[in-house]
Amino acid sequence: MTDYQIKFTVDGQVITEKEIHAMELSRYHKVFHEFSEKKIVIRLDERPLSLDECLALSLDDAKEALAETKEAIGKGGMLAYYHDEIQSSDQMWTEIASQANANDPLQEAIVEVETENISLIQFMLFNQSLAKENNLYLPSKIHPEHYYFDAGKGGTQTIVETFGMYRNPSYLHLVPGNDIPKPIPTDADTSLTMIGKTLLADNMMNTKIIGMHQLKNKPNGMKVKLGVFLPQSAPKEILEGHKWHLMVEFNNGLHIAATKQPTFMQKLILPLIIKHMAKKA
């Protein structure tokens, strides 16, 4: 299905897909340079590429090459290659959390998304495919700075990503929970709220990062209010960078969601699941 639309709005300004793609390609180039420095050979269709060849790739070929390469390296290999960067990020988040004041309001990064002809059910099917496939290939296609992904029980995820496009990749454990205090009020038109806390995967320390995404049904599509909230002790650059991270990630995810065709039973069952999840939130 190609007759769909995706619109992103940040701080009252519409961000075009051309702008999102330009940012995305620049982040691919960043990762290509990282891999080159680590002597990791990037391959496309099993053919090794030089750094110059990587930097000359189209966005689609860059996605495929990096996804193929990460999948071939494997989860343990990616953690080993980025061990030092993860340790550095652990220290950064420990300092941010230790300096956080629980009485201060959280800083927020909000991205508004609206679709035409991509439904909330299709988006849920895409999310289910991430957990079901549970590999490195698909998350890499969604964002180049997804270095590691592992879906766990109860909707938990363990990831390595450059959070907010800031400094080094972080090794994080994402835990959903309806008992987490909401950093902002839920909008009146929200159909389902997904909220979770973020721990360091190495030692389960609470980073004080909260994710709160509000999903909203509409007759011919959906709206999503993506929200990430950090303590005042976190550099503001992280929030600004994460707005772009979210746009790249969700733009790719929604394009994949648009290809999902729910079965008759899924059309019956998934709305009931959404209502049940909304009641628990």
PDB file of C-alpha atoms in Angstrom:
ATOM      1  CA  MET A   1       0.000   0.000   0.000  1.00  0.00           C
ATOM      2  CA  THR A   2       1.496   3.313  -1.085  1.00  0.00           C
ATOM      3  CA  ASP A   3      -1.362   5.778  -0.564  1.00  0.00           C
ATOM      4  CA  TYR A   4      -0.374   6.677   2.982  1.00  0.00           C
ATOM      5  CA  GLN A   5       1.095   9.774   4.580  1.00  0.00           C
ATOM      6  CA  ILE A   6       3.268  10.422   7.638  1.00  0.00           C
ATOM      7  CA  LYS A   7       3.680  13.886   9.138  1.00  0.00           C
ATOM      8  CA  PHE A   8       6.118  14.829  11.903  1.00  0.00           C
ATOM      9  CA  THR A   9       5.817  18.025  13.946  1.00  0.00           C
ATOM     10  CA  VAL A  10       8.394  19.188  16.493  1.00  0.00           C
ATOM     11  CA  ASP A  11       8.032  22.371  18.532  1.00  0.00           C
ATOM     12  CA  GLY A  12       5.254  23.518  16.196  1.00  0.00           C
ATOM     13  CA  GLN A  13       7.316  22.996  13.039  1.00  0.00           C
ATOM     14  CA  VAL A  14       6.618  20.352  10.409  1.00  0.00           C
ATOM     15  CA  ILE A  15       9.738  18.310   9.637  1.00  0.00           C
ATOM     16  CA  THR A  16       9.834  16.956   6.086  1.00  0.00           C
ATOM     17  CA  GLU A  17      10.836  13.427   5.168  1.00  0.00           C
ATOM     18  CA  LYS A  18      13.685  14.905   3.120  1.00  0.00           C
ATOM     19  CA  GLU A  19      15.075  16.481   6.297  1.00  0.00           C
ATOM     20  CA  ILE A  20      14.655  13.226   8.208  1.00  0.00           C
ATOM     21  CA  HIS A  21      16.418  11.255   5.477  1.00  0.00           C
ATOM     22  CA  ALA A  22      19.307  13.741   5.426  1.00  0.00           C
ATOM     23  CA  MET A  23      19.792  13.320   9.174  1.00  0.00           C
ATOM     24  CA  GLU A  24      19.470   9.558   8.859  1.00  0.00           C
ATOM     25  CA  LEU A  25      22.149   9.337   6.157  1.00  0.00           C
ATOM     26  CA  SER A  26      24.494  11.491   8.240  1.00  0.00           C
ATOM     27  CA  ARG A  27      24.132   9.013  11.119  1.00  0.00           C
ATOM     28  CA  TYR A  28      24.890   6.115   8.770  1.00  0.00           C
ATOM     29  CA  HIS A  29      28.097   7.916   7.816  1.00  0.00           C
ATOM     30  CA  LYS A  30      28.939   8.296  11.508  1.00  0.00           C
ATOM     31  CA  VAL A  31      28.521   4.553  12.097  1.00  0.00           C
ATOM     32  CA  PHE A  32      30.475   3.688   8.946  1.00  0.00           C
ATOM     33  CA  HIS A  33      33.391   5.744  10.307  1.00  0.00           C
ATOM     34  CA  GLU A  34      33.091   3.964  13.673  1.00  0.00           C
ATOM     35  CA  PHE A  35      33.173   0.549  12.028  1.00  0.00           C
ATOM     36  CA  SER A  36      36.170   1.582   9.923  1.00  0.00           C
ATOM     37  CA  GLU A  37      38.067   2.676  13.049  1.00  0.00           C
ATOM     38  CA  LYS A  38      37.233  -0.678  14.685  1.00  0.00           C
ATOM     39  CA  LYS A  39      38.394  -2.560  11.569  1.00  0.00           C
ATOM     40  CA  ILE A  40      34.917  -4.005  11.060  1.00  0.00           C
ATOM     41  CA  VAL A  41      34.377  -4.903   7.406  1.00  0.00           C
ATOM     42  CA  ILE A  42      31.010  -3.741   6.086  1.00  0.00           C
ATOM     43  CA  ARG A  43      29.469  -5.988   3.460  1.00  0.00           C
ATOM     44  CA  LEU A  44      26.620  -5.561   0.994  1.00  0.00           C
ATOM     45  CA  ASP A  45      25.339  -8.783  -0.566  1.00  0.00           C
ATOM     46  CA  GLU A  46      28.422 -10.446   0.966  1.00  0.00           C
ATOM     47  CA  ARG A  47      30.769  -8.101  -0.928  1.00  0.00           C
ATOM     48  CA  PRO A  48      33.217  -6.201   1.324  1.00  0.00           C
ATOM     49  CA  LEU A  49      33.092  -2.414   0.983  1.00  0.00           C
ATOM     50  CA  SER A  50      35.740   0.211   1.619  1.00  0.00           C
ATOM     51  CA  LEU A  51      34.877   3.233   3.728  1.00  0.00           C
ATOM     52  CA  ASP A  52      34.702   5.412   0.617  1.00  0.00           C
ATOM     53  CA  GLU A  53      32.309   2.940  -0.981  1.00  0.00           C
ATOM     54  CA  CYS A  54      30.149   2.947   2.152  1.00  0.00           C
ATOM     55  CA  LEU A  55      29.987   6.734   2.183  1.00  0.00           C
ATOM     56  CA  ALA A  56      28.886   6.734  -1.467  1.00  0.00           C
ATOM     57  CA  LEU A  57      25.946   4.371  -0.892  1.00  0.00           C
ATOM     58  CA  SER A  58      22.351   5.469  -1.317  1.00  0.00           C
ATOM     59  CA  LEU A  59      20.278   5.524   1.854  1.00  0.00           C
ATOM     60  CA  ASP A  60      18.558   2.250   0.928  1.00  0.00           C
ATOM     61  CA  ASP A  61      21.855   0.474   0.236  1.00  0.00           C
ATOM     62  CA  ALA A  62      23.398   1.933   3.412  1.00  0.00           C
ATOM     63  CA  LYS A  63      20.490   0.466   5.409  1.00  0.00           C
ATOM     64  CA  GLU A  64      20.943  -2.952   3.848  1.00  0.00           C
ATOM     65  CA  ALA A  65      24.738  -3.022   4.207  1.00  0.00           C
ATOM     66  CA  LEU A  66      24.754  -2.034   7.874  1.00  0.00           C
ATOM     67  CA  ALA A  67      21.875  -4.360   8.754  1.00  0.00           C
ATOM     68  CA  GLU A  68      23.560  -7.310   7.018  1.00  0.00           C
ATOM     69  CA  THR A  69      26.853  -6.558   8.741  1.00  0.00           C
ATOM     70  CA  LYS A  70      25.402  -6.267  12.248  1.00  0.00           C
ATOM     71  CA  GLU A  71      23.379  -9.443  11.829  1.00  0.00           C
ATOM     72  CA  ALA A  72      26.515 -11.301  10.706  1.00  0.00           C
ATOM     73  CA  ILE A  73      28.504  -9.996  13.693  1.00  0.00           C
ATOM     74  CA  GLY A  74      25.807 -11.112  16.116  1.00  0.00           C
ATOM     75  CA  LYS A  75      24.644  -9.745  19.454  1.00  0.00           C
ATOM     76  CA  GLY A  76      27.643 -10.863  21.478  1.00  0.00           C
ATOM     77  CA  GLY A  77      30.011  -9.489  18.877  1.00  0.00           C
ATOM     78  CA  MET A  78      28.376  -6.066  18.861  1.00  0.00           C
ATOM     79  CA  LEU A  79      28.564  -5.847  22.660  1.00  0.00           C
ATOM     80  CA  ALA A  80      32.247  -6.764  22.517  1.00  0.00           C
ATOM     81  CA  TYR A  81      33.060  -4.203  19.826  1.00  0.00           C
ATOM     82  CA  TYR A  82      31.379  -1.418  21.827  1.00  0.00           C
ATOM     83  CA  HIS A  83      32.456  -2.471  25.325  1.00  0.00           C
ATOM     84  CA  ASP A  84      34.545   0.645  26.013  1.00  0.00           C
ATOM     85  CA  GLU A  85      31.892   3.043  24.725  1.00  0.00           C
ATOM     86  CA  ILE A  86      29.264   1.333  26.856  1.00  0.00           C
ATOM     87  CA  GLN A  87      31.427   1.713  29.960  1.00  0.00           C
ATOM     88  CA  SER A  88      31.838   5.420  29.230  1.00  0.00           C
ATOM     89  CA  SER A  89      28.088   5.878  28.803  1.00  0.00           C
ATOM     90  CA  ASP A  90      27.403   3.947  32.023  1.00  0.00           C
ATOM     91  CA  GLN A  91      29.530   6.511  33.852  1.00  0.00           C
ATOM     92  CA  MET A  92      27.736   9.418  32.171  1.00  0.00           C
ATOM     93  CA  TRP A  93      24.264   8.146  33.094  1.00  0.00           C
ATOM     94  CA  THR A  94      25.405   7.373  36.642  1.00  0.00           C
ATOM     95  CA  GLU A  95      26.535  10.980  37.048  1.00  0.00           C
ATOM     96  CA  ILE A  96      23.303  12.339  35.538  1.00  0.00           C
ATOM     97  CA  ALA A  97      21.159  10.163  37.830  1.00  0.00           C
ATOM     98  CA  SER A  98      23.183  11.029  40.938  1.00  0.00           C
ATOM     99  CA  GLN A  99      22.742  14.751  40.285  1.00  0.00           C
ATOM    100  CA  ALA A 100      19.019  14.513  39.534  1.00  0.00           C
ATOM    101  CA  ASN A 101      16.613  16.244  41.903  1.00  0.00           C
ATOM    102  CA  ALA A 102      13.343  14.342  42.251  1.00  0.00           C
ATOM    103  CA  ASN A 103      11.508  17.601  43.034  1.00  0.00           C
ATOM    104  CA  ASP A 104      12.449  19.226  39.723  1.00  0.00           C
ATOM    105  CA  PRO A 105      10.224  18.862  36.654  1.00  0.00           C
ATOM    106  CA  LEU A 106      11.684  16.635  33.971  1.00  0.00           C
ATOM    107  CA  GLN A 107      12.997  18.002  30.706  1.00  0.00           C
ATOM    108  CA  GLU A 108      10.943  16.801  27.757  1.00  0.00           C
ATOM    109  CA  ALA A 109      11.460  15.912  24.120  1.00  0.00           C
ATOM    110  CA  ILE A 110       8.142  15.673  22.286  1.00  0.00           C
ATOM    111  CA  VAL A 111       7.552  14.571  18.698  1.00  0.00           C
ATOM    112  CA  GLU A 112       4.037  14.624  17.230  1.00  0.00           C
ATOM    113  CA  VAL A 113       3.250  12.125  14.479  1.00  0.00           C
ATOM    114  CA  GLU A 114       0.116  11.850  12.344  1.00  0.00           C
ATOM    115  CA  THR A 115      -0.612   9.229   9.696  1.00  0.00           C
ATOM    116  CA  GLU A 116      -3.146   8.751   6.961  1.00  0.00           C
ATOM    117  CA  ASN A 117      -3.962   5.128   6.031  1.00  0.00           C
ATOM    118  CA  ILE A 118      -1.605   3.614   8.628  1.00  0.00           C
ATOM    119  CA  SER A 119      -3.656   2.327  11.542  1.00  0.00           C
ATOM    120  CA  LEU A 120      -2.861   1.702  15.177  1.00  0.00           C
ATOM    121  CA  ILE A 121      -3.442  -2.011  14.497  1.00  0.00           C
ATOM    122  CA  GLN A 122      -0.796  -1.981  11.744  1.00  0.00           C
ATOM    123  CA  PHE A 123       1.607  -0.215  14.097  1.00  0.00           C
ATOM    124  CA  MET A 124       1.013  -2.870  16.767  1.00  0.00           C
ATOM    125  CA  LEU A 125       1.707  -5.606  14.199  1.00  0.00           C
ATOM    126  CA  PHE A 126       4.998  -3.911  13.366  1.00  0.00           C
ATOM    127  CA  ASN A 127       5.932  -3.797  17.074  1.00  0.00           C
ATOM    128  CA  GLN A 128       5.067  -7.470  17.393  1.00  0.00           C
ATOM    129  CA  SER A 129       7.324  -8.299  14.451  1.00  0.00           C
ATOM    130  CA  LEU A 130      10.255  -6.591  16.184  1.00  0.00           C
ATOM    131  CA  ALA A 131       9.849  -8.820  19.225  1.00  0.00           C
ATOM    132  CA  LYS A 132       9.112 -11.940  17.199  1.00  0.00           C
ATOM    133  CA  GLU A 133      12.115 -11.630  14.871  1.00  0.00           C
ATOM    134  CA  ASN A 134      14.296 -10.429  17.772  1.00  0.00           C
ATOM    135  CA  ASN A 135      17.377  -9.947  15.615  1.00  0.00           C
ATOM    136  CA  LEU A 136      19.806  -7.134  14.808  1.00  0.00           C
ATOM    137  CA  TYR A 137      18.775  -6.814  11.163  1.00  0.00           C
ATOM    138  CA  LEU A 138      15.343  -5.195  11.572  1.00  0.00           C
ATOM    139  CA  PRO A 139      16.249  -2.744  14.386  1.00  0.00           C
ATOM    140  CA  SER A 140      19.256  -1.611  12.324  1.00  0.00           C
ATOM    141  CA  LYS A 141      16.971  -0.930   9.351  1.00  0.00           C
ATOM    142  CA  ILE A 142      14.916   1.300  11.648  1.00  0.00           C
ATOM    143  CA  HIS A 143      17.888   3.354  12.865  1.00  0.00           C
ATOM    144  CA  PRO A 144      21.621   3.045  12.114  1.00  0.00           C
ATOM    145  CA  GLU A 145      22.515   3.693  15.751  1.00  0.00           C
ATOM    146  CA  HIS A 146      20.629   0.637  16.959  1.00  0.00           C
ATOM    147  CA  TYR A 147      23.668  -1.504  17.687  1.00  0.00           C
ATOM    148  CA  TYR A 148      21.957  -4.205  19.757  1.00  0.00           C
ATOM    149  CA  PHE A 149      18.396  -5.346  20.430  1.00  0.00           C
ATOM    150  CA  ASP A 150      16.954  -8.125  22.527  1.00  0.00           C
ATOM    151  CA  ALA A 151      13.263  -8.489  23.323  1.00  0.00           C
ATOM    152  CA  GLY A 152      12.507  -9.948  26.750  1.00  0.00           C
ATOM    153  CA  LYS A 153       9.500 -11.061  28.749  1.00  0.00           C
ATOM    154  CA  GLY A 154       6.709  -8.658  29.639  1.00  0.00           C
ATOM    155  CA  GLY A 155       7.539  -6.199  26.882  1.00  0.00           C
ATOM    156  CA  THR A 156      11.035  -5.459  28.161  1.00  0.00           C
ATOM    157  CA  GLN A 157      13.792  -4.605  25.686  1.00  0.00           C
ATOM    158  CA  THR A 158      17.546  -4.482  26.077  1.00  0.00           C
ATOM    159  CA  ILE A 159      19.199  -2.178  23.573  1.00  0.00           C
ATOM    160  CA  VAL A 160      22.391  -0.403  22.652  1.00  0.00           C
ATOM    161  CA  GLU A 161      21.846   2.939  20.936  1.00  0.00           C
ATOM    162  CA  THR A 162      23.388   6.372  20.860  1.00  0.00           C
ATOM    163  CA  PHE A 163      20.718   7.971  23.033  1.00  0.00           C
ATOM    164  CA  GLY A 164      19.916  11.450  21.831  1.00  0.00           C
ATOM    165  CA  MET A 165      22.759  11.205  19.280  1.00  0.00           C
ATOM    166  CA  TYR A 166      24.966  12.209  22.218  1.00  0.00           C
ATOM    167  CA  ARG A 167      28.502  10.905  22.700  1.00  0.00           C
ATOM    168  CA  ASN A 168      28.746   7.102  22.929  1.00  0.00           C
ATOM    169  CA  PRO A 169      26.239   4.268  22.558  1.00  0.00           C
ATOM    170  CA  SER A 170      24.391   3.371  25.761  1.00  0.00           C
ATOM    171  CA  TYR A 171      23.492  -0.144  26.958  1.00  0.00           C
ATOM    172  CA  LEU A 172      19.954   0.184  28.319  1.00  0.00           C
ATOM    173  CA  HIS A 173      17.174  -2.008  29.665  1.00  0.00           C
ATOM    174  CA  LEU A 174      13.656  -0.691  28.965  1.00  0.00           C
ATOM    175  CA  VAL A 175      10.923  -1.743  31.385  1.00  0.00           C
ATOM    176  CA  PRO A 176       7.246  -0.904  30.781  1.00  0.00           C
ATOM    177  CA  GLY A 177       5.099  -0.266  33.814  1.00  0.00           C
ATOM    178  CA  ASN A 178       1.703   1.220  34.543  1.00  0.00           C
ATOM    179  CA  ASP A 179       2.838   2.162  38.065  1.00  0.00           C
ATOM    180  CA  ILE A 180       5.324   4.731  36.748  1.00  0.00           C
ATOM    181  CA  PRO A 181       4.195   8.313  37.464  1.00  0.00           C
ATOM    182  CA  LYS A 182       3.298  10.108  34.229  1.00  0.00           C
ATOM    183  CA  PRO A 183       5.601  13.101  33.632  1.00  0.00           C
ATOM    184  CA  ILE A 184       2.831  14.939  31.741  1.00  0.00           C
ATOM    185  CA  PRO A 185      -0.968  14.570  31.758  1.00  0.00           C
ATOM    186  CA  THR A 186      -2.477  12.161  29.270  1.00  0.00           C
ATOM    187  CA  ASP A 187      -4.218  13.900  26.361  1.00  0.00           C
ATOM    188  CA  ALA A 188      -8.006  13.566  26.206  1.00  0.00           C
ATOM    189  CA  ASP A 189      -7.907  11.873  22.782  1.00  0.00           C
ATOM    190  CA  THR A 190      -5.302   9.246  23.736  1.00  0.00           C
ATOM    191  CA  SER A 191      -6.383   5.654  23.061  1.00  0.00           C
ATOM    192  CA  LEU A 192      -3.368   3.968  24.654  1.00  0.00           C
ATOM    193  CA  THR A 193      -0.385   5.167  26.695  1.00  0.00           C
ATOM    194  CA  MET A 194       2.896   3.247  26.626  1.00  0.00           C
ATOM    195  CA  ILE A 195       5.159   4.276  29.514  1.00  0.00           C
ATOM    196  CA  GLY A 196       8.369   2.821  30.816  1.00  0.00           C
ATOM    197  CA  LYS A 197      11.539   3.430  32.790  1.00  0.00           C
ATOM    198  CA  THR A 198      15.101   3.020  31.572  1.00  0.00           C
ATOM    199  CA  LEU A 199      17.787   1.126  33.487  1.00  0.00           C
ATOM    200  CA  LEU A 200      21.458   0.548  32.789  1.00  0.00           C
ATOM    201  CA  ALA A 201      21.631  -2.992  31.405  1.00  0.00           C
ATOM    202  CA  ASP A 202      24.963  -3.675  33.147  1.00  0.00           C
ATOM    203  CA  ASN A 203      23.766  -3.095  36.716  1.00  0.00           C
ATOM    204  CA  MET A 204      20.037  -2.192  36.510  1.00  0.00           C
ATOM    205  CA  MET A 205      20.616   1.307  37.881  1.00  0.00           C
ATOM    206  CA  ASN A 206      17.699   3.655  37.187  1.00  0.00           C
ATOM    207  CA  THR A 207      18.884   6.312  34.711  1.00  0.00           C
ATOM    208  CA  LYS A 208      15.820   8.484  35.487  1.00  0.00           C
ATOM    209  CA  ILE A 209      14.869   8.426  31.794  1.00  0.00           C
ATOM    210  CA  ILE A 210      11.136   7.923  31.226  1.00  0.00           C
ATOM    211  CA  GLY A 211       9.512   7.170  27.896  1.00  0.00           C
ATOM    212  CA  MET A 212       5.829   8.014  27.475  1.00  0.00           C
ATOM    213  CA  HIS A 213       4.188   7.526  24.084  1.00  0.00           C
ATOM    214  CA  GLN A 214       0.509   8.350  23.575  1.00  0.00           C
ATOM    215  CA  LEU A 215      -1.198   6.501  20.724  1.00  0.00           C
ATOM    216  CA  LYS A 216      -4.422   7.892  19.327  1.00  0.00           C
ATOM    217  CA  ASN A 217      -6.882   6.249  16.968  1.00  0.00           C
ATOM    218  CA  LYS A 218      -8.530   8.262  14.233  1.00  0.00           C
ATOM    219  CA  PRO A 219     -10.910   7.117  11.465  1.00  0.00           C
ATOM    220  CA  ASN A 220      -8.333   6.861   8.678  1.00  0.00           C
ATOM    221  CA  GLY A 221      -5.060   6.572  10.552  1.00  0.00           C
ATOM    222  CA  MET A 222      -3.486   7.385  13.876  1.00  0.00           C
ATOM    223  CA  LYS A 223      -1.714  10.060  15.874  1.00  0.00           C
ATOM    224  CA  VAL A 224       1.223   9.465  18.194  1.00  0.00           C
ATOM    225  CA  LYS A 225       2.666  11.812  20.777  1.00  0.00           C
ATOM    226  CA  LEU A 226       6.174  10.523  21.375  1.00  0.00           C
ATOM    227  CA  GLY A 227       7.691  11.662  24.638  1.00  0.00           C
ATOM    228  CA  VAL A 228      11.064  11.156  26.299  1.00  0.00           C
ATOM    229  CA  PHE A 229      11.729  12.770  29.684  1.00  0.00           C
ATOM    230  CA  LEU A 230      15.080  13.336  31.392  1.00  0.00           C
ATOM    231  CA  PRO A 231      16.150  14.961  34.670  1.00  0.00           C
ATOM    232  CA  GLN A 232      17.392  18.546  34.697  1.00  0.00           C
ATOM    233  CA  SER A 233      20.924  17.222  35.246  1.00  0.00           C
ATOM    234  CA  ALA A 234      20.991  15.805  31.698  1.00  0.00           C
ATOM    235  CA  PRO A 235      22.536  17.943  28.943  1.00  0.00           C
ATOM    236  CA  LYS A 236      19.881  19.615  26.806  1.00  0.00           C
ATOM    237  CA  GLU A 237      21.689  18.384  23.693  1.00  0.00           C
ATOM    238  CA  ILE A 238      20.449  14.870  24.504  1.00  0.00           C
ATOM    239  CA  LEU A 239      16.823  15.944  24.266  1.00  0.00           C
ATOM    240  CA  GLU A 240      17.309  17.851  21.026  1.00  0.00           C
ATOM    241  CA  GLY A 241      19.204  14.929  19.510  1.00  0.00           C
ATOM    242  CA  HIS A 242      16.621  12.411  20.622  1.00  0.00           C
ATOM    243  CA  LYS A 243      13.872  14.258  18.770  1.00  0.00           C
ATOM    244  CA  TRP A 244      15.761  13.440  15.574  1.00  0.00           C
ATOM    245  CA  HIS A 245      16.406   9.881  16.729  1.00  0.00           C
ATOM    246  CA  LEU A 246      12.673   9.383  17.279  1.00  0.00           C
ATOM    247  CA  MET A 247      11.795  10.845  13.884  1.00  0.00           C
ATOM    248  CA  VAL A 248      14.223   8.583  12.026  1.00  0.00           C
ATOM    249  CA  GLU A 249      13.122   5.548  14.032  1.00  0.00           C
ATOM    250  CA  PHE A 250       9.386   6.071  13.734  1.00  0.00           C
ATOM    251  CA  ASN A 251       9.498   7.170  10.106  1.00  0.00           C
ATOM    252  CA  ASN A 252      11.103   3.860   9.172  1.00  0.00           C
ATOM    253  CA  GLY A 253       8.881   1.904  11.537  1.00  0.00           C
ATOM    254  CA  LEU A 254       5.711   3.430  10.120  1.00  0.00           C
ATOM    255  CA  HIS A 255       6.771   2.718   6.539  1.00  0.00           C
ATOM    256  CA  ILE A 256       7.133  -0.934   7.568  1.00  0.00           C
ATOM    257  CA  ALA A 257       3.826  -0.811   9.471  1.00  0.00           C
ATOM    258  CA  ALA A 258       2.110   0.375   6.301  1.00  0.00           C
ATOM    259  CA  THR A 259       2.948  -2.985   4.685  1.00  0.00           C
ATOM    260  CA  LYS A 260       1.279  -4.994   7.454  1.00  0.00           C
ATOM    261  CA  GLN A 261      -2.126  -6.364   6.506  1.00  0.00           C
ATOM    262  CA  PRO A 262      -4.069  -7.563   9.553  1.00  0.00           C
ATOM    263  CA  THR A 263      -6.071 -10.740   9.210  1.00  0.00           C
ATOM    264  CA  PHE A 264      -9.786 -10.881   9.961  1.00  0.00           C
ATOM    265  CA  MET A 265      -9.073 -12.268  13.424  1.00  0.00           C
ATOM    266  CA  GLN A 266      -6.412  -9.639  14.138  1.00  0.00           C
ATOM    267  CA  LYS A 267      -8.912  -6.916  13.209  1.00  0.00           C
ATOM    268  CA  LEU A 268     -11.262  -8.373  15.817  1.00  0.00           C
ATOM    269  CA  ILE A 269      -8.778  -9.162  18.577  1.00  0.00           C
ATOM    270  CA  LEU A 270      -6.261  -6.304  18.496  1.00  0.00           C
ATOM    271  CA  PRO A 271      -8.805  -3.519  19.226  1.00  0.00           C
ATOM    272  CA  LEU A 272      -9.877  -5.526  22.300  1.00  0.00           C
ATOM    273  CA  ILE A 273      -6.239  -5.817  23.382  1.00  0.00           C
ATOM    274  CA  ILE A 274      -5.812  -2.057  22.956  1.00  0.00           C
ATOM    275  CA  LYS A 275      -8.872  -1.391  25.121  1.00  0.00           C
ATOM    276  CA  HIS A 276      -7.614  -3.831  27.770  1.00  0.00           C
ATOM    277  CA  MET A 277      -4.160  -2.216  27.811  1.00  0.00           C
ATOM    278  CA  ALA A 278      -5.754   1.243  28.040  1.00  0.00           C
ATOM    279  CA  LYS A 279      -7.753   0.217  31.101  1.00  0.00           C
ATOM    280  CA  LYS A 280      -4.597  -1.015  32.841  1.00  0.00           C
ATOM    281  CA  ALA A 281      -2.658   2.182  32.067  1.00  0.00           C
TER     282      ALA A 281
END
